[in-house]
Amino acid sequence: MNDLRNLVSTLVDKHGRDEESLLPILQGIENSESYVSQEAMVEIAKELNISAAQVYGTATFYSFLSIQPLGKYVIRVCKTITCSMHGKNQVISELENMLKIKLGETTSDKRFSLLETNCLGQCHKGPAMLINDEPYTDLTPEKVREIIRDIQQKEFAVN
Amino acid sequence: MKVNLTIDNIAVSVDEGSTILEAAKQVSIHIPTLCYHEDLCVAGNCRVCVVEQTGTNRLLPSCAMPVSEGMDIHTNSLKVRAARKQVVELLISEHNAECTRCYKNGKCELQELSSEYILGDNGFIDLIPFKKYTIDNFSPSIIKDDSKCIRCQRCVRTCTELQSISALTVAHKGKEMKISSFYDKPMYEVVCTNCGQCVNRCPTGALTEKIYIDQVWEAICAEDKHVVVQTAPAVRVALGEALGMEPGEIITGKLVSALRRLGFSAVLDTDFTADLTIIEEGNELLQRLTKVLKDGDTSVKLPMTTSCSPGWVKFIEHTFPEYLDNVSTAKSPQQMFGALAKTFYAEKLKIEPENIVSVSIMPCTAKKFEADRPEMQSSGYKDVDFVLTTRELALMIKQAGIDFLSLPDDEYDSIMGQSTGAGVIFGATGGVMEAALRTAYEVVTGREVPFKNLEVTPVRGMEEVKEATIKLENVLPKWDFLEGVELKTCVTHGLTNAKKVMEAVKSGEANYHFIEVMACPGGCLGGGGQPIPTNLQIRQKRTEAIYQEDRLKAIRKSHENPEVQKIYEEFLKEPLGAMSHELLHTHYTVRNRQ
C-alpha cells in the first residue's frame, strides 16, 4: 500500500494536480503495475481532489488501461468490422483453444491475457492483433498457433 | 446584440449566443428534449431535439446549436419527425419498457415522447434480454435501475455540477457504456449523499427514491398502532404541484386535511421541532462563542455549521471529515421530532412507544437515510419509522381518491403541532440562519434583530454564497464579552457551493462564526423528494410562498412558540440540558471517499 502511495505521489509530482494530469498518471500506474487497481484509483482521486468514480470512468474508457491484473503477454485482437470480416472470430477461438481461457480472461500461470481492442489501423492486413506492443497481421489460425508456440517455447527456455 | 431568425415561419429576435431551443421557447414552440435540463450544462447527446435548417442537409440539435442571423428553422418537418421517431425507437430498444410496473408510469419523459410519436409494433429488436442489467436497491434512499437508463447523463451532470460529488460517472464506452458509481458499487457504499437531485432530474425510472407507501398504509390500517405524521416546511409550498396546482401555492391547510383523511392518528408539524432546533442550535452557538471568545477553550470549534440537511451531513463526513467537530450536534428537526414522539408525546398521551409509528413527509430523499442511521434510536426505538417524499404523499392522496383541490383547510393537532414563522422558513436557503438570528440576537441583546419586519434579507435569495455580518451592541450583562463583536455568518446551498465555502474555511481565507449549508439548490424547497420538474423559476415561486407563510404567522420567533416553551418547562428542563443531550443531539461518523 505504501509503495502504491509513493508511486502515485511521484506521478502526481511529475504530472501535476490538474484534472488533465489524470491520463498520464493512469498510464504511469499501468506501466509500473500492469493495471490500475481500486486502491490506486482512490489514491489518485485523493491527490487530484476528484471523485474515485471519475477516475474509474476514465480508466474504463480506454482499451489500453486495465482495471484488472493482466498476464505477462497481453493479446489484443482487433474487434472492428474489417477484421471481423477477415476471420477475427476464428483467430479468437484458436487463441481460446490454445490458451484454455475465454475472451477477457488471464491464464492461471499469469502468462497470457486475451482481450479485444478497437481498430489497430491494420484494416488492409486484417485480422490483426497486438501482443504487448508488437503488431501481428494477416492472421490465420495456423499463424496464431505458431506465434503463441514461439512465445511459450521462449518462456519455457527462460524457466 | 440581437439575432433575427424564423422558426416554423414565425419571426423571432433573440440575444446572440441563445440556442435554437431557447429561441423556440420565446415564441411558444415546444421542442421535445431528454438530455437537456435547464439547471445543467448542455450535453447534446440524445438527439431528440433535432430541427431542420433550410439549406442544410444535416439536422441540428436545437439545445446545443446557437442561433445565427437569417436562420430558417423547421421544428416539425417530415425529416425532423422521422429522425425523432427513430431516436425514440432506438432508446426504447435499450429501455426496459415494462411501463405498467414502473413507479414513473405516467410521469416518465420517455414514455410521454413515445406516446406522442406512436411507436407501433415495428420497432428495433428489444435488447433488454441480452443485457445483464442490475437493480441497485440496497440504499434506503435511492434505487438505481440500469435497465431503464437512457444514458442522457443528466444525473452525472447533476452530481458533478450542482453537488461536486460525482458519485455517478460515465464508465466504459460504446455499447458497454453505462452510468456507474465507483467500481459499480451499490450507491449505499459510495460517496453518494442521497440528496436525490439526480432522482429529481432523471427523465425515466432509472433513478427513483425508495418507496415506503405500502408500509405506511399497513401501519395506518393496523388497529393497535398510533400513527403520527410530521410535515416538513418545504412540503406545504410544493405538494400542490404534484396534484394539479401551479408552483408557489401554499396548501398547508389542505395538506393537514388530506393527512387526516388518509387516516393518520395525529397530524403534527416538523416546524415545531424546527423551532426547537433553533433553541438548541442557537444555544449551542452561544455556548461555542462563550468557550472560544471568553474561556479561550481551543477544543471547541468555530465556525459552527448547521446540521439540518442530511445530504450536507453525509457530504462533510465523506469530504471534510476533519471538520466534523464544527457541525452542530443538534439533530435535524425530523429526528428531534422522532425522538420526542416516542418519549414526550407518548408519555403525554399515555401510549406505549412501541405502539407509535412515526412517519415523516419530507422534500428529501436523504431523510430516508438519516432516519436509518443507527444513532437515530434515542427513544429506544427507531425514532422515525418511515420517511415519505412529497411525491410519495401525492401518490397516496391519489390512491385514497381524495379530491385535493376541494379539501377544506384544517389545523395541526396539538401537542407538537404549533410552529412559528421562524420554523416555516427552514424550508428555504437562509431560513435556518434567519431563524437563528431572530432568536440569538434577542437572547444576547434583549432586542429584536435589527431588520424591518424581522426579515433578515441579506441571507435570503438564490445567490450562491450569502454573507451577513451583524454587530452585537449594547448586549445584556451576561454576554458582555460579545460587546462590539461582529457576528460573521455565511449561507450557502448546493454542495458545489458548500465545497467552495469549506475550502475557503480550510485555507483560512474565510473567517465565519456560523455557516448554514443546505445540500439542495434553493434549500429544502428544491429538495430531491419534491415534485418534478424543478428549475430556478419553480424554486423561486416556492421561496416566495415560504416567506409569505412566514409573514402570515402570528408568532415569528422560535423562542416565543408556546409549545416549545412548554416542552422545556415540562420535559426538557433547559436547552443543552441532560435530556436534550440524550434525545436531541447526535454525533457524526468519518466516511471514506470512494
PDB file of N, CA and C in Angstrom, chain A residues 55-102:
ATOM      1  N   VAL A  55     -12.240   8.812 -11.693  1.00  0.00           N
ATOM      2  CA  VAL A  55     -11.023   8.094 -12.075  1.00  0.00           C
ATOM      3  C   VAL A  55     -11.410   6.761 -12.725  1.00  0.00           C
ATOM      4  N   TYR A  56     -12.397   6.104 -12.116  1.00  0.00           N
ATOM      5  CA  TYR A  56     -12.880   4.821 -12.640  1.00  0.00           C
ATOM      6  C   TYR A  56     -13.448   4.998 -14.047  1.00  0.00           C
ATOM      7  N   GLY A  57     -14.210   6.078 -14.245  1.00  0.00           N
ATOM      8  CA  GLY A  57     -14.803   6.349 -15.555  1.00  0.00           C
ATOM      9  C   GLY A  57     -13.734   6.483 -16.629  1.00  0.00           C
ATOM     10  N   THR A  58     -12.685   7.227 -16.324  1.00  0.00           N
ATOM     11  CA  THR A  58     -11.603   7.428 -17.289  1.00  0.00           C
ATOM     12  C   THR A  58     -10.841   6.125 -17.515  1.00  0.00           C
ATOM     13  N   ALA A  59     -10.558   5.415 -16.424  1.00  0.00           N
ATOM     14  CA  ALA A  59      -9.773   4.178 -16.541  1.00  0.00           C
ATOM     15  C   ALA A  59     -10.507   3.120 -17.360  1.00  0.00           C
ATOM     16  N   THR A  60     -11.843   3.092 -17.262  1.00  0.00           N
ATOM     17  CA  THR A  60     -12.583   2.066 -18.001  1.00  0.00           C
ATOM     18  C   THR A  60     -12.846   2.468 -19.446  1.00  0.00           C
ATOM     19  N   PHE A  61     -12.660   3.754 -19.754  1.00  0.00           N
ATOM     20  CA  PHE A  61     -12.938   4.216 -21.121  1.00  0.00           C
ATOM     21  C   PHE A  61     -11.881   3.721 -22.097  1.00  0.00           C
ATOM     22  N   TYR A  62     -10.631   3.683 -21.674  1.00  0.00           N
ATOM     23  CA  TYR A  62      -9.537   3.398 -22.603  1.00  0.00           C
ATOM     24  C   TYR A  62      -9.185   1.917 -22.645  1.00  0.00           C
ATOM     25  N   SER A  63      -9.089   1.367 -23.876  1.00  0.00           N
ATOM     26  CA  SER A  63      -8.772  -0.057 -24.039  1.00  0.00           C
ATOM     27  C   SER A  63      -7.398  -0.383 -23.469  1.00  0.00           C
ATOM     28  N   PHE A  64      -6.504   0.591 -23.486  1.00  0.00           N
ATOM     29  CA  PHE A  64      -5.131   0.283 -23.073  1.00  0.00           C
ATOM     30  C   PHE A  64      -4.860   0.594 -21.604  1.00  0.00           C
ATOM     31  N   LEU A  65      -5.947   0.837 -20.875  1.00  0.00           N
ATOM     32  CA  LEU A  65      -5.812   0.893 -19.424  1.00  0.00           C
ATOM     33  C   LEU A  65      -6.622  -0.278 -18.904  1.00  0.00           C
ATOM     34  N   SER A  66      -6.047  -1.029 -17.987  1.00  0.00           N
ATOM     35  CA  SER A  66      -6.765  -2.189 -17.480  1.00  0.00           C
ATOM     36  C   SER A  66      -7.074  -1.988 -16.015  1.00  0.00           C
ATOM     37  N   ILE A  67      -8.249  -2.454 -15.597  1.00  0.00           N
ATOM     38  CA  ILE A  67      -8.586  -2.325 -14.178  1.00  0.00           C
ATOM     39  C   ILE A  67      -8.457  -3.672 -13.472  1.00  0.00           C
ATOM     40  N   GLN A  68      -7.946  -4.675 -14.185  1.00  0.00           N
ATOM     41  CA  GLN A  68      -7.662  -5.936 -13.503  1.00  0.00           C
ATOM     42  C   GLN A  68      -6.264  -6.392 -13.877  1.00  0.00           C
ATOM     43  N   PRO A  69      -5.615  -7.193 -13.018  1.00  0.00           N
ATOM     44  CA  PRO A  69      -4.251  -7.629 -13.304  1.00  0.00           C
ATOM     45  C   PRO A  69      -4.224  -8.428 -14.608  1.00  0.00           C
ATOM     46  N   LEU A  70      -3.230  -8.165 -15.444  1.00  0.00           N
ATOM     47  CA  LEU A  70      -3.131  -8.877 -16.717  1.00  0.00           C
ATOM     48  C   LEU A  70      -1.874  -9.744 -16.711  1.00  0.00           C
ATOM     49  N   GLY A  71      -1.837 -10.681 -17.663  1.00  0.00           N
ATOM     50  CA  GLY A  71      -0.679 -11.557 -17.769  1.00  0.00           C
ATOM     51  C   GLY A  71       0.535 -10.840 -18.353  1.00  0.00           C
ATOM     52  N   LYS A  72       1.637 -11.585 -18.423  1.00  0.00           N
ATOM     53  CA  LYS A  72       2.882 -11.016 -18.947  1.00  0.00           C
ATOM     54  C   LYS A  72       2.716 -10.637 -20.416  1.00  0.00           C
ATOM     55  N   TYR A  73       1.982 -11.498 -21.152  1.00  0.00           N
ATOM     56  CA  TYR A  73       1.709 -11.209 -22.563  1.00  0.00           C
ATOM     57  C   TYR A  73       0.237 -10.873 -22.722  1.00  0.00           C
ATOM     58  N   VAL A  74      -0.028  -9.624 -23.138  1.00  0.00           N
ATOM     59  CA  VAL A  74      -1.418  -9.209 -23.318  1.00  0.00           C
ATOM     60  C   VAL A  74      -1.749  -9.227 -24.803  1.00  0.00           C
ATOM     61  N   ILE A  75      -2.651 -10.143 -25.159  1.00  0.00           N
ATOM     62  CA  ILE A  75      -3.044 -10.277 -26.557  1.00  0.00           C
ATOM     63  C   ILE A  75      -4.306  -9.458 -26.785  1.00  0.00           C
ATOM     64  N   ARG A  76      -4.240  -8.511 -27.722  1.00  0.00           N
ATOM     65  CA  ARG A  76      -5.421  -7.687 -28.014  1.00  0.00           C
ATOM     66  C   ARG A  76      -5.791  -7.897 -29.471  1.00  0.00           C
ATOM     67  N   VAL A  77      -6.948  -8.509 -29.689  1.00  0.00           N
ATOM     68  CA  VAL A  77      -7.389  -8.780 -31.052  1.00  0.00           C
ATOM     69  C   VAL A  77      -8.322  -7.658 -31.494  1.00  0.00           C
ATOM     70  N   CYS A  78      -8.065  -7.159 -32.705  1.00  0.00           N
ATOM     71  CA  CYS A  78      -8.889  -6.066 -33.226  1.00  0.00           C
ATOM     72  C   CYS A  78     -10.319  -6.551 -33.411  1.00  0.00           C
ATOM     73  N   LYS A  79     -11.287  -5.776 -32.848  1.00  0.00           N
ATOM     74  CA  LYS A  79     -12.685  -6.254 -32.877  1.00  0.00           C
ATOM     75  C   LYS A  79     -13.504  -5.528 -33.937  1.00  0.00           C
ATOM     76  N   THR A  80     -12.873  -4.668 -34.726  1.00  0.00           N
ATOM     77  CA  THR A  80     -13.685  -3.851 -35.627  1.00  0.00           C
ATOM     78  C   THR A  80     -14.089  -4.631 -36.882  1.00  0.00           C
ATOM     79  N   ILE A  81     -14.934  -4.009 -37.685  1.00  0.00           N
ATOM     80  CA  ILE A  81     -15.687  -4.769 -38.677  1.00  0.00           C
ATOM     81  C   ILE A  81     -14.804  -5.405 -39.762  1.00  0.00           C
ATOM     82  N   THR A  82     -13.753  -4.715 -40.190  1.00  0.00           N
ATOM     83  CA  THR A  82     -12.928  -5.281 -41.267  1.00  0.00           C
ATOM     84  C   THR A  82     -12.237  -6.564 -40.804  1.00  0.00           C
ATOM     85  N   CYS A  83     -11.668  -6.520 -39.609  1.00  0.00           N
ATOM     86  CA  CYS A  83     -11.025  -7.723 -39.075  1.00  0.00           C
ATOM     87  C   CYS A  83     -12.047  -8.830 -38.849  1.00  0.00           C
ATOM     88  N   SER A  84     -13.266  -8.431 -38.413  1.00  0.00           N
ATOM     89  CA  SER A  84     -14.324  -9.424 -38.237  1.00  0.00           C
ATOM     90  C   SER A  84     -14.600 -10.136 -39.553  1.00  0.00           C
ATOM     91  N   MET A  85     -14.681  -9.359 -40.630  1.00  0.00           N
ATOM     92  CA  MET A  85     -14.997  -9.944 -41.941  1.00  0.00           C
ATOM     93  C   MET A  85     -13.858 -10.824 -42.445  1.00  0.00           C
ATOM     94  N   HIS A  86     -12.636 -10.575 -41.957  1.00  0.00           N
ATOM     95  CA  HIS A  86     -11.486 -11.360 -42.413  1.00  0.00           C
ATOM     96  C   HIS A  86     -11.186 -12.545 -41.507  1.00  0.00           C
ATOM     97  N   GLY A  87     -12.068 -12.826 -40.547  1.00  0.00           N
ATOM     98  CA  GLY A  87     -11.870 -14.046 -39.766  1.00  0.00           C
ATOM     99  C   GLY A  87     -11.384 -13.845 -38.351  1.00  0.00           C
ATOM    100  N   LYS A  88     -11.731 -12.716 -37.764  1.00  0.00           N
ATOM    101  CA  LYS A  88     -11.333 -12.466 -36.383  1.00  0.00           C
ATOM    102  C   LYS A  88     -11.851 -13.540 -35.424  1.00  0.00           C
ATOM    103  N   ASN A  89     -13.082 -13.988 -35.681  1.00  0.00           N
ATOM    104  CA  ASN A  89     -13.674 -14.969 -34.761  1.00  0.00           C
ATOM    105  C   ASN A  89     -12.888 -16.274 -34.724  1.00  0.00           C
ATOM    106  N   GLN A  90     -12.399 -16.719 -35.920  1.00  0.00           N
ATOM    107  CA  GLN A  90     -11.585 -17.939 -35.957  1.00  0.00           C
ATOM    108  C   GLN A  90     -10.280 -17.731 -35.182  1.00  0.00           C
ATOM    109  N   VAL A  91      -9.718 -16.520 -35.318  1.00  0.00           N
ATOM    110  CA  VAL A  91      -8.476 -16.209 -34.594  1.00  0.00           C
ATOM    111  C   VAL A  91      -8.720 -16.311 -33.091  1.00  0.00           C
ATOM    112  N   ILE A  92      -9.839 -15.736 -32.674  1.00  0.00           N
ATOM    113  CA  ILE A  92     -10.122 -15.759 -31.234  1.00  0.00           C
ATOM    114  C   ILE A  92     -10.365 -17.183 -30.749  1.00  0.00           C
ATOM    115  N   SER A  93     -11.133 -17.989 -31.514  1.00  0.00           N
ATOM    116  CA  SER A  93     -11.357 -19.353 -30.997  1.00  0.00           C
ATOM    117  C   SER A  93     -10.062 -20.149 -30.964  1.00  0.00           C
ATOM    118  N   GLU A  94      -9.161 -19.911 -31.914  1.00  0.00           N
ATOM    119  CA  GLU A  94      -7.882 -20.608 -31.881  1.00  0.00           C
ATOM    120  C   GLU A  94      -7.100 -20.225 -30.606  1.00  0.00           C
ATOM    121  N   LEU A  95      -7.100 -18.921 -30.326  1.00  0.00           N
ATOM    122  CA  LEU A  95      -6.401 -18.455 -29.119  1.00  0.00           C
ATOM    123  C   LEU A  95      -7.030 -19.047 -27.863  1.00  0.00           C
ATOM    124  N   GLU A  96      -8.368 -19.071 -27.840  1.00  0.00           N
ATOM    125  CA  GLU A  96      -9.059 -19.633 -26.669  1.00  0.00           C
ATOM    126  C   GLU A  96      -8.713 -21.117 -26.491  1.00  0.00           C
ATOM    127  N   ASN A  97      -8.661 -21.843 -27.606  1.00  0.00           N
ATOM    128  CA  ASN A  97      -8.324 -23.264 -27.538  1.00  0.00           C
ATOM    129  C   ASN A  97      -6.913 -23.498 -27.034  1.00  0.00           C
ATOM    130  N   MET A  98      -5.982 -22.718 -27.583  1.00  0.00           N
ATOM    131  CA  MET A  98      -4.579 -22.921 -27.219  1.00  0.00           C
ATOM    132  C   MET A  98      -4.303 -22.548 -25.770  1.00  0.00           C
ATOM    133  N   LEU A  99      -4.900 -21.426 -25.341  1.00  0.00           N
ATOM    134  CA  LEU A  99      -4.569 -20.902 -24.009  1.00  0.00           C
ATOM    135  C   LEU A  99      -5.516 -21.425 -22.922  1.00  0.00           C
ATOM    136  N   LYS A 100      -6.583 -22.103 -23.367  1.00  0.00           N
ATOM    137  CA  LYS A 100      -7.603 -22.642 -22.440  1.00  0.00           C
ATOM    138  C   LYS A 100      -8.209 -21.536 -21.571  1.00  0.00           C
ATOM    139  N   ILE A 101      -8.411 -20.400 -22.192  1.00  0.00           N
ATOM    140  CA  ILE A 101      -9.134 -19.319 -21.490  1.00  0.00           C
ATOM    141  C   ILE A 101     -10.156 -18.728 -22.458  1.00  0.00           C
ATOM    142  N   LYS A 102     -11.081 -17.964 -21.901  1.00  0.00           N
ATOM    143  CA  LYS A 102     -12.072 -17.263 -22.721  1.00  0.00           C
ATOM    144  C   LYS A 102     -11.645 -15.811 -22.887  1.00  0.00           C
TER     145      LYS A 102
END
